[in-house]
PDB file of C-alpha atoms and ligand atoms in Angstrom:
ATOM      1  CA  UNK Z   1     205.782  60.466 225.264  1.00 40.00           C
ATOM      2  CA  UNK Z   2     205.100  59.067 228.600  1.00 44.00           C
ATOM      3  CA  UNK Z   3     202.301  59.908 230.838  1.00 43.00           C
ATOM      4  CA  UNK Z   4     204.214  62.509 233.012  1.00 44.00           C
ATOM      5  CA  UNK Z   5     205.453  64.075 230.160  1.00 51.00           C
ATOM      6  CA  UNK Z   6     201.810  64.749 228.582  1.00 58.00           C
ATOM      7  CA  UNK Z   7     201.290  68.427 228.472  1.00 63.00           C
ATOM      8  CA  UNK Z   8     197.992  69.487 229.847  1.00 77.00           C
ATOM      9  CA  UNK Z   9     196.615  72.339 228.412  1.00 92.00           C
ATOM     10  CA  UNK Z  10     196.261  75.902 229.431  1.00 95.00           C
ATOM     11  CA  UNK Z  11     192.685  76.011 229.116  1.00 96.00           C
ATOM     12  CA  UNK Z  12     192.387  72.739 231.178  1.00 96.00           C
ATOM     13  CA  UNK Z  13     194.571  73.485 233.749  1.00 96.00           C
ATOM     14  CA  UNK Z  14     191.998  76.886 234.175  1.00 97.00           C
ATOM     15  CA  UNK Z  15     188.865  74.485 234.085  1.00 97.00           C
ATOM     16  CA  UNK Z  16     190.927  72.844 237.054  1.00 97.00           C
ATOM     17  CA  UNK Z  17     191.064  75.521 239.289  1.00 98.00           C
ATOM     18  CA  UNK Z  18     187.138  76.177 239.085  1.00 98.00           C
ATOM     19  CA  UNK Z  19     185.021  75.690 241.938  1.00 98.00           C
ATOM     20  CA  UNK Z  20     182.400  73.801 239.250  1.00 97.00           C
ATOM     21  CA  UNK Z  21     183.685  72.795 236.199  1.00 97.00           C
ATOM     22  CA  UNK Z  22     181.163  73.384 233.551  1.00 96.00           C
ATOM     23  CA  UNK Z  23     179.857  69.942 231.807  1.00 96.00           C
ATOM     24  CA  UNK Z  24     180.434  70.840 228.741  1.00 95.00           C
ATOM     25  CA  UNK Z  25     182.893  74.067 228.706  1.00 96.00           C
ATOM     26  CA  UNK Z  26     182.794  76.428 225.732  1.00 96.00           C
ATOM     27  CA  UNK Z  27     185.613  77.729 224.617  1.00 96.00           C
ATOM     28  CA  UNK Z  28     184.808  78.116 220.826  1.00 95.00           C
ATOM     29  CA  UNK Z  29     185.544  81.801 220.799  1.00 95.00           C
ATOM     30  CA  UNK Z  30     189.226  81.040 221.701  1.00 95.00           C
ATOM     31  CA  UNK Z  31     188.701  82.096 225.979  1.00 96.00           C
ATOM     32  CA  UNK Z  32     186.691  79.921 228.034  1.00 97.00           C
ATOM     33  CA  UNK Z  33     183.069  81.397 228.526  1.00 97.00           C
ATOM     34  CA  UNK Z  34     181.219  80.852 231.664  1.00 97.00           C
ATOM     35  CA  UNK Z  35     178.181  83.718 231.051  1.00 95.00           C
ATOM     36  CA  UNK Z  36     177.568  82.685 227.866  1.00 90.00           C
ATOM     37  CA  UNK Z  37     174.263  84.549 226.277  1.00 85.00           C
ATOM     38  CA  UNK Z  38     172.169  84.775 229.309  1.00 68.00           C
ATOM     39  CA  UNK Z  39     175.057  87.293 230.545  1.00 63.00           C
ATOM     40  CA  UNK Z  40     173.138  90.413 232.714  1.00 72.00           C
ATOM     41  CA  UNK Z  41     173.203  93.810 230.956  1.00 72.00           C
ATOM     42  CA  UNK Z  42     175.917  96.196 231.257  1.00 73.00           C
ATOM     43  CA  UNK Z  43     175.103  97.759 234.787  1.00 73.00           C
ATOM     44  CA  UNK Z  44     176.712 101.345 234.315  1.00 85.00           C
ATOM     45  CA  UNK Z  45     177.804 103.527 231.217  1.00 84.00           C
ATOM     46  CA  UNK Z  46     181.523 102.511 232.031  1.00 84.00           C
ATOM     47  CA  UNK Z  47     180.851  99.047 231.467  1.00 84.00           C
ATOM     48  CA  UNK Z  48     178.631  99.783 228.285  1.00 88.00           C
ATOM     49  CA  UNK Z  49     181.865 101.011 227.028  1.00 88.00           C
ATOM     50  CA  UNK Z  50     184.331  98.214 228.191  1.00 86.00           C
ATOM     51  CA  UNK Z  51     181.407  96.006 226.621  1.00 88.00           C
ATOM     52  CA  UNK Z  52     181.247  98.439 223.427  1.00 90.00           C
ATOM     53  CA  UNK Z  53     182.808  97.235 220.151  1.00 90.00           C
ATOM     54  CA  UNK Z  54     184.443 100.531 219.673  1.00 89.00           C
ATOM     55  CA  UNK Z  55     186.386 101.050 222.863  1.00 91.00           C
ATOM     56  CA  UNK Z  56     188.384  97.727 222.448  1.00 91.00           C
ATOM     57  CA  UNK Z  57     189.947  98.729 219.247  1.00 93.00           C
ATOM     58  CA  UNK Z  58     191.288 101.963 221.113  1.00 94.00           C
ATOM     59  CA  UNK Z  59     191.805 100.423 224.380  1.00 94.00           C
ATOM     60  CA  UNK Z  60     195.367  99.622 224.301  1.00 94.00           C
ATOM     61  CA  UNK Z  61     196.857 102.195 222.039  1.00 92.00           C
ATOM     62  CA  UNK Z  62     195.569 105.538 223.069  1.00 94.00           C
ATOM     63  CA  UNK Z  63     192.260 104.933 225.709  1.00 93.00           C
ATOM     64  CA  UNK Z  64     194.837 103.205 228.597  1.00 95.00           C
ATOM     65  CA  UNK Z  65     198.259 105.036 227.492  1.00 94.00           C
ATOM     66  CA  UNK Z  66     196.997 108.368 227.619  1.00 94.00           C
ATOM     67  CA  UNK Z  67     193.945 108.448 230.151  1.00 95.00           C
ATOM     68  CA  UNK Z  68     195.716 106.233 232.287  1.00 96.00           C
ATOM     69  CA  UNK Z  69     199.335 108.125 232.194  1.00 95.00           C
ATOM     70  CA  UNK Z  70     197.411 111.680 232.710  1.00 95.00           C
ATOM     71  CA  UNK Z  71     195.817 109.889 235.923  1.00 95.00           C
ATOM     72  CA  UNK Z  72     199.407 108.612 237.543  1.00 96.00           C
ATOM     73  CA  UNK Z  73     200.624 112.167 236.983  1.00 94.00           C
ATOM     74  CA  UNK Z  74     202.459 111.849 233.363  1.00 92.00           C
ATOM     75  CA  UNK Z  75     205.122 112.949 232.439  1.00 92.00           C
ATOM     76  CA  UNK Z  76     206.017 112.567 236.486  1.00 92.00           C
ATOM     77  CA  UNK Z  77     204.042 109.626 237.026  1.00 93.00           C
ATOM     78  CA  UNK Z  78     205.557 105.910 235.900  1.00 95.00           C
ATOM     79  CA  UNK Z  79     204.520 104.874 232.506  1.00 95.00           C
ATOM     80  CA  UNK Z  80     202.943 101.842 231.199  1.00 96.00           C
ATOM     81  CA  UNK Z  81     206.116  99.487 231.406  1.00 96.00           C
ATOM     82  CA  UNK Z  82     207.339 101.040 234.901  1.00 96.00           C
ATOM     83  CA  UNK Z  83     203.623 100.615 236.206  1.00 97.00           C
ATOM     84  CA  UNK Z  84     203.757  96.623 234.460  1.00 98.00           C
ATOM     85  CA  UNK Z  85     207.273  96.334 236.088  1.00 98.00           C
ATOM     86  CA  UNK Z  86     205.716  97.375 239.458  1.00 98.00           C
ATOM     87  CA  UNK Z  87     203.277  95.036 239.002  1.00 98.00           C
ATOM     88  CA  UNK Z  88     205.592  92.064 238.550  1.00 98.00           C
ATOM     89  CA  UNK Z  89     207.655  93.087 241.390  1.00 98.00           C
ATOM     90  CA  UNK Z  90     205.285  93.643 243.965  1.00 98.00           C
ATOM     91  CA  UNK Z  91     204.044  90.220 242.948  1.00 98.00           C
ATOM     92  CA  UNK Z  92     206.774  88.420 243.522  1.00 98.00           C
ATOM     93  CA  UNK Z  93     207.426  87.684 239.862  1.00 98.00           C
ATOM     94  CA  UNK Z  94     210.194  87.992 237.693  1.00 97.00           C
ATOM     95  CA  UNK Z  95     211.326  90.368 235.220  1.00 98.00           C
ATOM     96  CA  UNK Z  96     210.992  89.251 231.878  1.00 96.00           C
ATOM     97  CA  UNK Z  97     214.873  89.578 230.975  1.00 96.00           C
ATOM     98  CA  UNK Z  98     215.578  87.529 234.166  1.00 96.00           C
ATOM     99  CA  UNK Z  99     216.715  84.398 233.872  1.00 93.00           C
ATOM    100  CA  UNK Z 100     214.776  82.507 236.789  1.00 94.00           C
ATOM    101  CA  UNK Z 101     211.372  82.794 236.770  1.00 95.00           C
ATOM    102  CA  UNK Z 102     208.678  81.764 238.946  1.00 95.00           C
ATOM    103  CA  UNK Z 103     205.887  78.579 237.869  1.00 95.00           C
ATOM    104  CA  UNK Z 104     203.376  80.857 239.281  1.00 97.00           C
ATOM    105  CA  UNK Z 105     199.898  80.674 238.833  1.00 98.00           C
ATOM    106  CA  UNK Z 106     198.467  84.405 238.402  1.00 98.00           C
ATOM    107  CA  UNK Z 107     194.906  85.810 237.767  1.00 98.00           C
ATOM    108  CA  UNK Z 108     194.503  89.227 236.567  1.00 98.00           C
ATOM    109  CA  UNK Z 109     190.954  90.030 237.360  1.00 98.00           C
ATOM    110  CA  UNK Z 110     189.449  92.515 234.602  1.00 98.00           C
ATOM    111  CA  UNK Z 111     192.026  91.563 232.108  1.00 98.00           C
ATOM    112  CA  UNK Z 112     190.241  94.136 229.290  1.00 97.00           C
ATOM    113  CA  UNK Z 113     192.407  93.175 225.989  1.00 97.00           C
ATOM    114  CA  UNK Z 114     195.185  91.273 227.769  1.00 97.00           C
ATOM    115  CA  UNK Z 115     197.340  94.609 228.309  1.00 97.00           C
ATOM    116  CA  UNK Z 116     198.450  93.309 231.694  1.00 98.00           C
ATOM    117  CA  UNK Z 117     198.021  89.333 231.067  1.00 97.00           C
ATOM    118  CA  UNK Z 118     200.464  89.813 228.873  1.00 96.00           C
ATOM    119  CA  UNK Z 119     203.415  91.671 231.162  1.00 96.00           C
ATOM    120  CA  UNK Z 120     202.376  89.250 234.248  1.00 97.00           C
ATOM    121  CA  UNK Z 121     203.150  86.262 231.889  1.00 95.00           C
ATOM    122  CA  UNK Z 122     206.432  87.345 231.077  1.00 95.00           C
ATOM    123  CA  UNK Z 123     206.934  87.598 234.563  1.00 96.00           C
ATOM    124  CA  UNK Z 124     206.460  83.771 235.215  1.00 96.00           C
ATOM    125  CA  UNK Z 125     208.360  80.666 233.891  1.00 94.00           C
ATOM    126  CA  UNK Z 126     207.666  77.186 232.567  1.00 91.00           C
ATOM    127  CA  UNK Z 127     204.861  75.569 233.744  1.00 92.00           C
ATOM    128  CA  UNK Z 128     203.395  78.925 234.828  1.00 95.00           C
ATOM    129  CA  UNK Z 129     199.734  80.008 234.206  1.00 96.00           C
ATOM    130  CA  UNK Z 130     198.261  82.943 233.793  1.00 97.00           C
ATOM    131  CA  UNK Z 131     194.356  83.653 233.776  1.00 98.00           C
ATOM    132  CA  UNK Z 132     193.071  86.477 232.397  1.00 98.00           C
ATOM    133  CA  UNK Z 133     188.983  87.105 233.438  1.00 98.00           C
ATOM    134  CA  UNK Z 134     186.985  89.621 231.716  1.00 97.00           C
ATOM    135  CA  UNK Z 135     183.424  90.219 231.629  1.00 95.00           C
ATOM    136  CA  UNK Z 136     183.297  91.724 227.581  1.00 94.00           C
ATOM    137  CA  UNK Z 137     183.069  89.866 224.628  1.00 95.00           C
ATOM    138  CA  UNK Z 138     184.911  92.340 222.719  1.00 95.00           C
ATOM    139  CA  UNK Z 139     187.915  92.407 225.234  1.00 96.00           C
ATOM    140  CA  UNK Z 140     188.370  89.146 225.158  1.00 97.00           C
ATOM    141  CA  UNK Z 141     188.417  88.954 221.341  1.00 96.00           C
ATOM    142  CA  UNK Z 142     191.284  91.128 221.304  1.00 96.00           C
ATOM    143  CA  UNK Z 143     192.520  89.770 223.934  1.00 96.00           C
ATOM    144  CA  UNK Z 144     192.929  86.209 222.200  1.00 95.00           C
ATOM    145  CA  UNK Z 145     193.759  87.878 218.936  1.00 93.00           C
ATOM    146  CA  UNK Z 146     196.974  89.314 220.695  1.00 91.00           C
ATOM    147  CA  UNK Z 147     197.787  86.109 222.838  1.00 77.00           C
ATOM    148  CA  UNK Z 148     200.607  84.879 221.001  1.00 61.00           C
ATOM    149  CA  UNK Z 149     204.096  85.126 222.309  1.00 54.00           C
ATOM    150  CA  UNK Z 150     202.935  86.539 225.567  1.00 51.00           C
ATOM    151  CA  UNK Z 151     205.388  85.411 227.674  1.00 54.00           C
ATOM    152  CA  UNK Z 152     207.497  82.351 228.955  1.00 59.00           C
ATOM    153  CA  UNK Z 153     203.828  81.376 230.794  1.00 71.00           C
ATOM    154  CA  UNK Z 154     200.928  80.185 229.723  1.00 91.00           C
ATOM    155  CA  UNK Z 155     197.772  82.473 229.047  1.00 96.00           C
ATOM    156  CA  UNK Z 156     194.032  81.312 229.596  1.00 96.00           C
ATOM    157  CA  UNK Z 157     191.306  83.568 228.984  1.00 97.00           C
ATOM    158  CA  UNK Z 158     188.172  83.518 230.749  1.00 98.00           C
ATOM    159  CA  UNK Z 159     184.679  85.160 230.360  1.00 97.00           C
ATOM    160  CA  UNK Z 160     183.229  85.457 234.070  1.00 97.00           C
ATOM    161  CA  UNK Z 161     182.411  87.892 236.613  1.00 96.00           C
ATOM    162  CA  UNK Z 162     184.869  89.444 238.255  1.00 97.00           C
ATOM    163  CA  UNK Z 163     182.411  90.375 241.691  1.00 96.00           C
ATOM    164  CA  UNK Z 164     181.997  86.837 241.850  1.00 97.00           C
ATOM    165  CA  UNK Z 165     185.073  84.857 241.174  1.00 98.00           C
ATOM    166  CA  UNK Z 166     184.275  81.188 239.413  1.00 98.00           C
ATOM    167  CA  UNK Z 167     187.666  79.449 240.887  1.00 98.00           C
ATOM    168  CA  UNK Z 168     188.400  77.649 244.464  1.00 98.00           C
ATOM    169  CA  UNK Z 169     189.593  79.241 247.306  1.00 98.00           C
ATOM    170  CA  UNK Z 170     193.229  79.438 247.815  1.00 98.00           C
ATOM    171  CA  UNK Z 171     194.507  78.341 244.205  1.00 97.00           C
ATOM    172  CA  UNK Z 172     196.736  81.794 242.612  1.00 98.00           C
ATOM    173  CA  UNK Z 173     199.534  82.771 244.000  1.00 98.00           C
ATOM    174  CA  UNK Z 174     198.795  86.308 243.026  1.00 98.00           C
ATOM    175  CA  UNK Z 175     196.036  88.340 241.890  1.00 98.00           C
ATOM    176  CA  UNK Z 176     196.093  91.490 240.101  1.00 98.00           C
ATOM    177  CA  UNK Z 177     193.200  93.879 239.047  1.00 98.00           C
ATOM    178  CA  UNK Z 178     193.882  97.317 237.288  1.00 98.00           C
ATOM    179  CA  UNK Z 179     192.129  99.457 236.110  1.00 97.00           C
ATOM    180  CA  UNK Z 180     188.759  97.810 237.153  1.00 97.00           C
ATOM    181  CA  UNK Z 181     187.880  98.122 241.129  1.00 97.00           C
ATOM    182  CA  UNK Z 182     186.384 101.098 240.361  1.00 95.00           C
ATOM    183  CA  UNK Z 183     183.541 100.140 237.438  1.00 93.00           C
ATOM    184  CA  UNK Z 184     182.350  97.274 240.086  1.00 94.00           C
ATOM    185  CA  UNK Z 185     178.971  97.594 240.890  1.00 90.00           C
ATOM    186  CA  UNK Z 186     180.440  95.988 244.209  1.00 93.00           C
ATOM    187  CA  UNK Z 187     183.924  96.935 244.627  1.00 96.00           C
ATOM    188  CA  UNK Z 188     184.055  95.146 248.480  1.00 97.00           C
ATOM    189  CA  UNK Z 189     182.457  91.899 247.322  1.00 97.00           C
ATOM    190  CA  UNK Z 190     184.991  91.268 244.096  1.00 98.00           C
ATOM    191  CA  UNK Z 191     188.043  92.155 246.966  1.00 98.00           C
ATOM    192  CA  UNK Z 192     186.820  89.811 249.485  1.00 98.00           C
ATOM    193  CA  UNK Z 193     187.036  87.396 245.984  1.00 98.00           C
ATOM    194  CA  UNK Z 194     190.240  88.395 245.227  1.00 98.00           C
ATOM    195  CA  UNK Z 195     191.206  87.151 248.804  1.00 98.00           C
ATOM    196  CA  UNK Z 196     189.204  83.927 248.989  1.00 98.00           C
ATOM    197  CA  UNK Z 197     191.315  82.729 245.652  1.00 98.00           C
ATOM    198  CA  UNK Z 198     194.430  83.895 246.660  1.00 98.00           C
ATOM    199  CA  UNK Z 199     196.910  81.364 248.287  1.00 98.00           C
ATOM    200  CA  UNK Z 200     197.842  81.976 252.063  1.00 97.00           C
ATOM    201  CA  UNK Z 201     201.332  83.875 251.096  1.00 97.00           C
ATOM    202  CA  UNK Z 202     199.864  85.127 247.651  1.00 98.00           C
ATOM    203  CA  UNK Z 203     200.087  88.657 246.548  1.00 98.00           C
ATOM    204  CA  UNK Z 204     197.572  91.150 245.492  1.00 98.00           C
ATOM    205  CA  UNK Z 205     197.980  94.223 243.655  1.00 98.00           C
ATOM    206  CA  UNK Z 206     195.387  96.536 243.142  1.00 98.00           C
ATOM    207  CA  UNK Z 207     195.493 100.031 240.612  1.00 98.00           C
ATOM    208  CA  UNK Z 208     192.470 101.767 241.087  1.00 98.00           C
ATOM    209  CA  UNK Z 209     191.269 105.374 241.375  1.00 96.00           C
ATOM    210  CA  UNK Z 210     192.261 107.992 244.355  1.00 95.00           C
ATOM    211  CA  UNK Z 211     190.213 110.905 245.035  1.00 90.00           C
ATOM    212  CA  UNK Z 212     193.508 113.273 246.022  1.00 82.00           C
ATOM    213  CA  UNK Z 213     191.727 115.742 248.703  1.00 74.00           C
ATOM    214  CA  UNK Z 214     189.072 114.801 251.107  1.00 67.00           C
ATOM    215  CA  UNK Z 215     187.318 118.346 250.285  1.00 64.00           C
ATOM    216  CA  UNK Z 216     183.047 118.177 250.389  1.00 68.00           C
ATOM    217  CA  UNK Z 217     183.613 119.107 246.783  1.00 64.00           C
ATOM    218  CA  UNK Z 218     185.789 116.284 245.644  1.00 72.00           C
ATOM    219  CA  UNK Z 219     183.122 113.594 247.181  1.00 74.00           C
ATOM    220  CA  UNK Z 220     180.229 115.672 245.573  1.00 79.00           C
ATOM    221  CA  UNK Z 221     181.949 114.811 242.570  1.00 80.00           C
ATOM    222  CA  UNK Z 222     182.926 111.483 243.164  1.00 77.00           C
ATOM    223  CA  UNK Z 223     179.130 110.820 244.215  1.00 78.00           C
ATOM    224  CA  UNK Z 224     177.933 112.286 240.761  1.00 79.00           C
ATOM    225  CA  UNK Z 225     180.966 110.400 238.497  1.00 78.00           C
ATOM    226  CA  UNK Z 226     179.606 107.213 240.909  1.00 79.00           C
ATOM    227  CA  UNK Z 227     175.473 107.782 240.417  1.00 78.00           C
ATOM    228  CA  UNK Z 228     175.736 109.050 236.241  1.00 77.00           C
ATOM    229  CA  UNK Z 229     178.862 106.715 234.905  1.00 74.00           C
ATOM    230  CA  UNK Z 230     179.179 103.536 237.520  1.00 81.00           C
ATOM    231  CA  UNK Z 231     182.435 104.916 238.379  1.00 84.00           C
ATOM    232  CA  UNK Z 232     183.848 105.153 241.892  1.00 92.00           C
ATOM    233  CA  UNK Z 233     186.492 107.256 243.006  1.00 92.00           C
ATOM    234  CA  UNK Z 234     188.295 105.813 246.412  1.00 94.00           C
ATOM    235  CA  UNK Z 235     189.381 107.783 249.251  1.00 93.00           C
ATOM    236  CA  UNK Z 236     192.869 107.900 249.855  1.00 93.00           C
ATOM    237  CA  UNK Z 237     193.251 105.627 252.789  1.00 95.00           C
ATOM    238  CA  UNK Z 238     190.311 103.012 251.775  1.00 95.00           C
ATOM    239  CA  UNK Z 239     191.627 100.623 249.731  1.00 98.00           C
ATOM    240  CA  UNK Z 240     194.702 100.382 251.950  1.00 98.00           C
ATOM    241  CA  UNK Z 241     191.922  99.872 254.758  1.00 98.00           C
ATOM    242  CA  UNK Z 242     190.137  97.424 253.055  1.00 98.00           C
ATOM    243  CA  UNK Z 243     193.485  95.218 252.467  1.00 98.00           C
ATOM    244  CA  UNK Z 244     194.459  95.205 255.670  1.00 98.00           C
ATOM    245  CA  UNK Z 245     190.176  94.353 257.230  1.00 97.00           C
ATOM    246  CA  UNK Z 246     190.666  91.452 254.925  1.00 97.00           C
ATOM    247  CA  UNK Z 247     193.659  90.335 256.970  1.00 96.00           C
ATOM    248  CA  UNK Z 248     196.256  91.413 254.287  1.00 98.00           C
ATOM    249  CA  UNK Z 249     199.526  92.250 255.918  1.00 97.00           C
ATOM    250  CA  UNK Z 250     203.055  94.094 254.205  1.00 97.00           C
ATOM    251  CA  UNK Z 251     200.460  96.574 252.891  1.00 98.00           C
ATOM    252  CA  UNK Z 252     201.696  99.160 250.442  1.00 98.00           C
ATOM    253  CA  UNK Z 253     200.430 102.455 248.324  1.00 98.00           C
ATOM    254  CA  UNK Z 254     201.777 104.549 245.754  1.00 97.00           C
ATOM    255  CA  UNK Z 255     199.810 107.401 245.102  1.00 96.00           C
ATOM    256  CA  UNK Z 256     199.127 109.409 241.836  1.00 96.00           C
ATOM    257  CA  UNK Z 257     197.422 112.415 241.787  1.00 94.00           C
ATOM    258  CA  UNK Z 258     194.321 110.665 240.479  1.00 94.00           C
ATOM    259  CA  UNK Z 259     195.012 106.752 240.872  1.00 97.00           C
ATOM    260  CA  UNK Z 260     196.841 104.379 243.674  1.00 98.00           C
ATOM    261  CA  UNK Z 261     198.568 101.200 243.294  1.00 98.00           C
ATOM    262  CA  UNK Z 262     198.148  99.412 246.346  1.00 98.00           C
ATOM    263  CA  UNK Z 263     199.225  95.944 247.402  1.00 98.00           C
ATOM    264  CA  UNK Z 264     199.129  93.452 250.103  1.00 98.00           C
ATOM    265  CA  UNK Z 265     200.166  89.841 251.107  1.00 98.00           C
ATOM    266  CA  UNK Z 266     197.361  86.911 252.412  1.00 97.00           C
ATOM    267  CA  UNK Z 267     198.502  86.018 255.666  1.00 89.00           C
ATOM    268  CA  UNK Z 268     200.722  83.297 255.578  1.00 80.00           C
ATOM    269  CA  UNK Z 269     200.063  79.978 257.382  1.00 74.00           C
ATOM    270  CA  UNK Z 270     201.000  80.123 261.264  1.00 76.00           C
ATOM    271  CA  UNK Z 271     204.519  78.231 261.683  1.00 75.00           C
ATOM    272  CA  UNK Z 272     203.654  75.834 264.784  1.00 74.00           C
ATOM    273  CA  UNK Z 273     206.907  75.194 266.757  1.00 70.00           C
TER     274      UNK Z 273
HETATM  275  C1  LIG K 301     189.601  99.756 231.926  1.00 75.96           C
HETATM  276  S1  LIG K 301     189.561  98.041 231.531  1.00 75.96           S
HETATM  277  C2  LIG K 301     191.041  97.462 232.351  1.00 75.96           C
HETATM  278  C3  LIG K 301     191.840  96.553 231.490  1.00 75.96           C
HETATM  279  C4  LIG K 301     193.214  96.232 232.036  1.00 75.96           C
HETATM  280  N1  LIG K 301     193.115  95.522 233.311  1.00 75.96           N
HETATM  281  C5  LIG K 301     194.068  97.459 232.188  1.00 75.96           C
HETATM  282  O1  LIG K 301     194.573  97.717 233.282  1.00 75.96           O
HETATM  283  O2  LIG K 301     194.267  98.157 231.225  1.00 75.96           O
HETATM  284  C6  LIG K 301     188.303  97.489 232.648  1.00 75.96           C
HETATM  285  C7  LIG K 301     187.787  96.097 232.322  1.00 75.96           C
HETATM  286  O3  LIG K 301     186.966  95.665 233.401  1.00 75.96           O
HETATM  287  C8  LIG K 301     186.004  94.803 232.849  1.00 75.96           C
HETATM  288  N2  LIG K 301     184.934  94.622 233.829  1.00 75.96           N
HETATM  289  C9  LIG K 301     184.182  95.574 234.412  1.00 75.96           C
HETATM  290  N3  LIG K 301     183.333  95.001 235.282  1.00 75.96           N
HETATM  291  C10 LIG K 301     183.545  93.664 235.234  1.00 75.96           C
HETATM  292  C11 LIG K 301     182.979  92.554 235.920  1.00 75.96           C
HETATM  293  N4  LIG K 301     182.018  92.688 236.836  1.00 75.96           N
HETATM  294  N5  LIG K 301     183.455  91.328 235.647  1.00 75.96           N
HETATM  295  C12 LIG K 301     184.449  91.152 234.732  1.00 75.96           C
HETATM  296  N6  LIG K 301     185.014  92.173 234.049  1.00 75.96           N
HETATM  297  C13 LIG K 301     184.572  93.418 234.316  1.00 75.96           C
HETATM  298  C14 LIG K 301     185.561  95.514 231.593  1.00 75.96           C
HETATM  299  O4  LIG K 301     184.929  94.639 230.686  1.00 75.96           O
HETATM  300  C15 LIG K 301     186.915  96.031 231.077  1.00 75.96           C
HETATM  301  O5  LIG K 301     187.492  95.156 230.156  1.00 75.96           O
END
């Protein structure tokens, strides 16, 4: 084989994009691990869950399908493979029966079991990569358990924290994160991340939680959901907001009667005449 033809691994392509490369990276449990055991304590019930070794096993066949599909408004509401389909579209990426697809490189921030990893890499081609960043141990497990025949991509797993992105500035061309903003302990912080490490032109998509009224009653609850579980619901306008304070431009929302799948472009580079 000659040189240009050597295939470089998933897993080292994703040790390329960091901003510092661990010495000696660990990837013996199949993703790469970048907390390793020194990893903080769950902050919130919702992550004790995610973190749990219970939840996992659930996740993807009846915790996401049916708590997620009541929150978008089932049986009105798009399902999991209209929401994934969304998702690939608003990214820029293809469909996975298209023919041309995209070499993009995608992260999907929160990646829980690879649900979404999954549908983004069948939305990208040859020589694409996509990185799937989780915080749990026991997501990831499943995650890499279910990795085969994901998609025409490639699939790299990655143990980090998503409120403080390991990778350089600039290096996906789209980011996605459902299902997650809202278990942050610092929702704001992990979107400014989710800009820095987007390319200028990259897409973000974003489905998180929407508080439907903006009654006294519905932020008392959100307030008490935020202080007992971890778990914030977002105003109907804020996310959108905080896209386009962060300089994101073509900024879009669909709204569910208790989620919102929001979506925005990095500014692209000025064109100089
Ligand atoms: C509800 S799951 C979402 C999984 C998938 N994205 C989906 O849409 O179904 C939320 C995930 O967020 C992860 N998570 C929460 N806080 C995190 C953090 N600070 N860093 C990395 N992952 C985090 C949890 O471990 C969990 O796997």
């Amino acid at each position: 084989m000659s040189p240009s033809r050597v295939r470089v691994s998933a897993l080292d392509r994703t040790i390329g994009l960091l901003k510092e490369p661990p010495a000696s990276p660990d990837a013996s449990a199949g993703y790469l691990d970048l907390l390793g055991p020194a990893a903080e304590p769950p902050p919130s019930l919702a992550q004790s869950m995610m973190r749990s070794t219970f939840l996992p096993r659930i996740y993807e066949r009846v915790w996401r399908p049916v708590g997620f599909n009541l929150a978008k408004g089932w049986p009105l509401g798009p399902d999991t493979a209209a929401e994934q389909a969304t998702a690939r579209d608003w990214l820029g990426l293809a469909q996975p029966a298209d023919t041309a697809k995209p070499s993009a490189t995608v992260l999907d921030v929160a990646c829980g079991p690879g649900n979404v990893t999954r549908a983004l890499a069948a939305g990208v081609g040859e020589g694409g990569l996509v990185v799937g960043l989780d915080a749990s141990e026991t997501m990831l497990a499943r995650a890499v358990a279910a990795r085969n025949g994901s998609g025409d991509g490639e699939v790299c797993y990655v143990r980090g924290n998503a409120v403080d992105l390991p990778f350089r500035d600039g290096t996906f061309d789209a980011v996605c994160c459902f299902g997650a903003l809202y278990m942050f302990d610092d929702p704001w912080g992990a979107l400014d991340g989710m800009v820095r490490v987007l390319r200028p032109g990259g897409r973000l998509i974003i489905l998180t939680s929407r508080r439907p009224v903006a009654l006294p009653v519905s932020r008392l609850t959100g307030e008490v959901l935020r202080r007992a579980a971890g778990f914030t619901v977002f105003g109907d306008r804020e996310v959108t907001n905080a896209l386009t304070s962060r300089g994101l431009t073509a900024v879009r929302q669909h709204r569910y009667p208790l989620m919102q799948l929001v979506a925005g472009t990095r500014q692209p580079p000025a064109k100089h005449p």
